[in-house]
PDB file of C-alpha atoms in Angstrom:
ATOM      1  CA  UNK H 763     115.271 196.687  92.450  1.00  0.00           C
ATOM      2  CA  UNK H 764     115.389 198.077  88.918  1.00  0.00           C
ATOM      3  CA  UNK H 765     114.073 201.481  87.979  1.00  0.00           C
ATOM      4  CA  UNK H 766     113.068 201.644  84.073  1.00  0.00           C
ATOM      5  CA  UNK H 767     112.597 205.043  82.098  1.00  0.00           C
ATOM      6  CA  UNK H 768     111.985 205.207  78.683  1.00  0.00           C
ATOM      7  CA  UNK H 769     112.405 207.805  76.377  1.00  0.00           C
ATOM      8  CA  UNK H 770     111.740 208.169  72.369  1.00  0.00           C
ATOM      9  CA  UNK H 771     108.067 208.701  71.807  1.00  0.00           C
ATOM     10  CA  UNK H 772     106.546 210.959  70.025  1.00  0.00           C
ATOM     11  CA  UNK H 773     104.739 211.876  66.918  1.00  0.00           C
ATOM     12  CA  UNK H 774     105.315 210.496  63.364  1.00  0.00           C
ATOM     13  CA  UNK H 775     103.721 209.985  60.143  1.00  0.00           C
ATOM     14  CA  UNK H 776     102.645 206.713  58.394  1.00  0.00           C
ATOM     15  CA  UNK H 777     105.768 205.266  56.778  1.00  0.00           C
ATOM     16  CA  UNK H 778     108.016 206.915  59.366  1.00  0.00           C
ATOM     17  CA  UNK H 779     110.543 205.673  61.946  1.00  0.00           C
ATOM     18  CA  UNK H 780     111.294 206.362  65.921  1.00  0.00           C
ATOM     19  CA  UNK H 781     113.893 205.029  68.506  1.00  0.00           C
ATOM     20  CA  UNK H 782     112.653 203.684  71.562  1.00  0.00           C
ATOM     21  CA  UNK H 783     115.268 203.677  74.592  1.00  0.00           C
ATOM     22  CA  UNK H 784     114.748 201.979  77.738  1.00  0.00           C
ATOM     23  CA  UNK H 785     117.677 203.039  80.414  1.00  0.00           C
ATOM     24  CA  UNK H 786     117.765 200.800  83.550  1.00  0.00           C
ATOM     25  CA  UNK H 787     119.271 201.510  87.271  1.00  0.00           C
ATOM     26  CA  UNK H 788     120.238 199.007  89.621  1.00  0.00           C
ATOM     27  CA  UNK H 789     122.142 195.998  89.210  1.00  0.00           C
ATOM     28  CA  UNK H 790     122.572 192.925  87.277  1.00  0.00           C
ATOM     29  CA  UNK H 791     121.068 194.609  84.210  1.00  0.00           C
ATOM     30  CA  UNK H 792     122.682 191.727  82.453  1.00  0.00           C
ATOM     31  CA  UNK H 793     120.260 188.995  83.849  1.00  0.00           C
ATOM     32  CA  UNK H 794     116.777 190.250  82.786  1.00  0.00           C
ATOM     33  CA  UNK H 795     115.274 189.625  79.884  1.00  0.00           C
ATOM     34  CA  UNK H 796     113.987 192.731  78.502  1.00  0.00           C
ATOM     35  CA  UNK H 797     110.627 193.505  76.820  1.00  0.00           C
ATOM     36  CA  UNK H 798     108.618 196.503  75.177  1.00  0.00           C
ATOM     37  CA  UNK H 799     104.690 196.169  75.127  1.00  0.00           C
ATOM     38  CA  UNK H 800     102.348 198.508  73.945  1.00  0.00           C
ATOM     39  CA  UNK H 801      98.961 199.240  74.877  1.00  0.00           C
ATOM     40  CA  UNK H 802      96.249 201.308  72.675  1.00  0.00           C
ATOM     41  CA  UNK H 803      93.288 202.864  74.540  1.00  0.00           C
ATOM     42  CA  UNK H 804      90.419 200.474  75.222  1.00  0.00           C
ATOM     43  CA  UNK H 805      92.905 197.596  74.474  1.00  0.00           C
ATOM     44  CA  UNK H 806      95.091 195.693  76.957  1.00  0.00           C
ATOM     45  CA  UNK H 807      98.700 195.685  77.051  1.00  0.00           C
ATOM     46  CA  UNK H 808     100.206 193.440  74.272  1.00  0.00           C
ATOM     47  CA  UNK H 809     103.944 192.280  73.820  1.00  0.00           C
ATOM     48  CA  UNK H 810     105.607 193.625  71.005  1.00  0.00           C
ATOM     49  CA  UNK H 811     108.943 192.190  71.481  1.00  0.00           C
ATOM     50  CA  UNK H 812     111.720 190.593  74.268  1.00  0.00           C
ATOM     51  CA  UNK H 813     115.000 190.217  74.027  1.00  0.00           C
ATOM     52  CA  UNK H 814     116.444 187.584  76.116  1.00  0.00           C
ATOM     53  CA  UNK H 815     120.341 187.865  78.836  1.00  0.00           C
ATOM     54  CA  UNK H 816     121.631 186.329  76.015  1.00  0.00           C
ATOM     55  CA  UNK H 817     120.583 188.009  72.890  1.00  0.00           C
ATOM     56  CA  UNK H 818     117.496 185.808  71.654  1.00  0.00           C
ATOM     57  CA  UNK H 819     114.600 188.213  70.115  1.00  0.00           C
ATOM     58  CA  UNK H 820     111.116 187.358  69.907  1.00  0.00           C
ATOM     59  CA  UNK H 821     108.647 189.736  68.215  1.00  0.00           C
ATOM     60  CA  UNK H 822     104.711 189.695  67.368  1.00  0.00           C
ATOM     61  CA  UNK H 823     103.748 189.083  64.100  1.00  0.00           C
ATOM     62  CA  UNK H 824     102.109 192.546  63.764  1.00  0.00           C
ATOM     63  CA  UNK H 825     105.762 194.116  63.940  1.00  0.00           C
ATOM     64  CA  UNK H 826     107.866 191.617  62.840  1.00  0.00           C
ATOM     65  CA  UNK H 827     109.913 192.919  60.094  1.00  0.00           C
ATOM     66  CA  UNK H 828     109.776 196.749  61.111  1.00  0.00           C
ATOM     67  CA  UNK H 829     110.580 196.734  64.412  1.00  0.00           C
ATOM     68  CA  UNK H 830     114.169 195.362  66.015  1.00  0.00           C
ATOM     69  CA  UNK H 831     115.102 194.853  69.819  1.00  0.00           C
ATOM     70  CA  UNK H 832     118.510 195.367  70.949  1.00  0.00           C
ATOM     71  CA  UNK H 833     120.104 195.746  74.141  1.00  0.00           C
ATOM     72  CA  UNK H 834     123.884 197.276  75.336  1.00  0.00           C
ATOM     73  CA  UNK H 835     123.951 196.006  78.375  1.00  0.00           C
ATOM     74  CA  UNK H 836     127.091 198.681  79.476  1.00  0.00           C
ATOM     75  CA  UNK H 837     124.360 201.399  78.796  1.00  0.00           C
ATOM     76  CA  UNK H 838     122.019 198.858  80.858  1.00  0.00           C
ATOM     77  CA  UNK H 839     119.745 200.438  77.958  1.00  0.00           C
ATOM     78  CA  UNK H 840     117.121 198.496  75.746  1.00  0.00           C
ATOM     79  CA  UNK H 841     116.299 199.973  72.019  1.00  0.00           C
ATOM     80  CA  UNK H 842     113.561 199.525  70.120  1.00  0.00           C
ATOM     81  CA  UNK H 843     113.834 200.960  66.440  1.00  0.00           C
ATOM     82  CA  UNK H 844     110.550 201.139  64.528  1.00  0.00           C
ATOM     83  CA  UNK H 845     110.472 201.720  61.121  1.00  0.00           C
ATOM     84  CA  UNK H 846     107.696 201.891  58.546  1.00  0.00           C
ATOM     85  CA  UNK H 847     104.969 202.613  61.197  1.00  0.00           C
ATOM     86  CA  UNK H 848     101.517 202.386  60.307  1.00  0.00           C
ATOM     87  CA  UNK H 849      99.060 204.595  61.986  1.00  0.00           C
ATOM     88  CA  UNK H 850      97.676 201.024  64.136  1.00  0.00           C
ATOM     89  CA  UNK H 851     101.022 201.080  66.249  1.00  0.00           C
ATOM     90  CA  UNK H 852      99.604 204.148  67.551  1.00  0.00           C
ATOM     91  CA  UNK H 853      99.810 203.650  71.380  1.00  0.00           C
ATOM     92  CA  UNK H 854     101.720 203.884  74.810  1.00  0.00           C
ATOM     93  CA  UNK H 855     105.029 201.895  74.834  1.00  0.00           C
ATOM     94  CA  UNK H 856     105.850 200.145  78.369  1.00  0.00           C
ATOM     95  CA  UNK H 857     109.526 198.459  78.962  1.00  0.00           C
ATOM     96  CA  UNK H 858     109.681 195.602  80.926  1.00  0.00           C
ATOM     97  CA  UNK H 859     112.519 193.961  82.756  1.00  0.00           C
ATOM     98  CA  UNK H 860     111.913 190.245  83.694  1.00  0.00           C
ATOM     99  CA  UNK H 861     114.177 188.035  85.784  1.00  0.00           C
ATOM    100  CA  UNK H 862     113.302 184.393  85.812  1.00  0.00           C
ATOM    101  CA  UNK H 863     115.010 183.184  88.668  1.00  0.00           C
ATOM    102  CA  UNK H 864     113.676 185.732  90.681  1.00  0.00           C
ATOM    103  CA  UNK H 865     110.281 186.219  89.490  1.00  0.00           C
ATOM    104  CA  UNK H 866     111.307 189.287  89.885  1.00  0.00           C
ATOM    105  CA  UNK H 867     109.487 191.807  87.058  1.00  0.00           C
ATOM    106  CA  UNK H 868     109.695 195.777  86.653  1.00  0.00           C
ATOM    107  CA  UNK H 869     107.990 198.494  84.199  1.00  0.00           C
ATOM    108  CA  UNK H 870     108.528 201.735  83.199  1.00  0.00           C
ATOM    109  CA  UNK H 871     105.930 204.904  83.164  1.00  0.00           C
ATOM    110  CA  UNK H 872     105.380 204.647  79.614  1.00  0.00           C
ATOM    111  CA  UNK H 873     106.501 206.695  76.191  1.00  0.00           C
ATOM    112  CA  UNK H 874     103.243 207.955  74.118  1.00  0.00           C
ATOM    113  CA  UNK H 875     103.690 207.017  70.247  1.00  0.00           C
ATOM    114  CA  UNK H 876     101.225 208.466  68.146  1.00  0.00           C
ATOM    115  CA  UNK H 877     101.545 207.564  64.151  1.00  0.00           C
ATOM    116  CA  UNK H 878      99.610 210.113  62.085  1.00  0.00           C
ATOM    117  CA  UNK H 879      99.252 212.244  58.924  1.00  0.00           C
TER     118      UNK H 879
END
């Protein structure tokens, strides 16, 4: 069992940045692949990027180049640092822990981010 809270949110303007953080509980942090997604109101839930056990980063092309995934896995903490935000990344930011072996796949509650003059 993994327990996922995530913290960072907030409001910002156009052109600004914010720090996502994702702390996990439980064990074998090191094993999951970890993901943020983001969904807008009236839209579903969309990746925005995953960082794999070992390091590998995907992103969506709406973010790549502004956004960056990292993980310490002695924090058992995931970061997502957003810069130049645009007023479209406006939405509630989900982290997701995935093990593939398992199946096994966990979310947080959710960390508003609202980009706006």
């Amino acid at each position: 069992q993994v327990q996922l809270v995530e913290s960072g949110g907030g409001l910002v303007q156009p052109g600004g940045s914010l720090r996502l953080s994702c702390a996990a509980s439980g064990a074998l942090f090191n094993v999951y692949a970890m993901g943020w997604y983001r969904q807008a109101p009236g839209n579903q839930r969309e990746l925005v990027a995953t960082i794999s056990s070992r390091g590998s980063t995907n992103y969506a092309d709406s973010v790549k180049g502004r956004f960056t995934i990292s993980r310490d896995n002695a924090k058992k903490t995931v970061y997502l640092q957003m810069n130049s935000l645009k007023p479209e990344d406006t939405a509630v930011y989900f982290c997701n822990a995935f093990w593939e072996a398992s199946g096994s796949s966990y979310w947080g509650q959710g960390t508003q981010v609202t980009v706006s003059s």
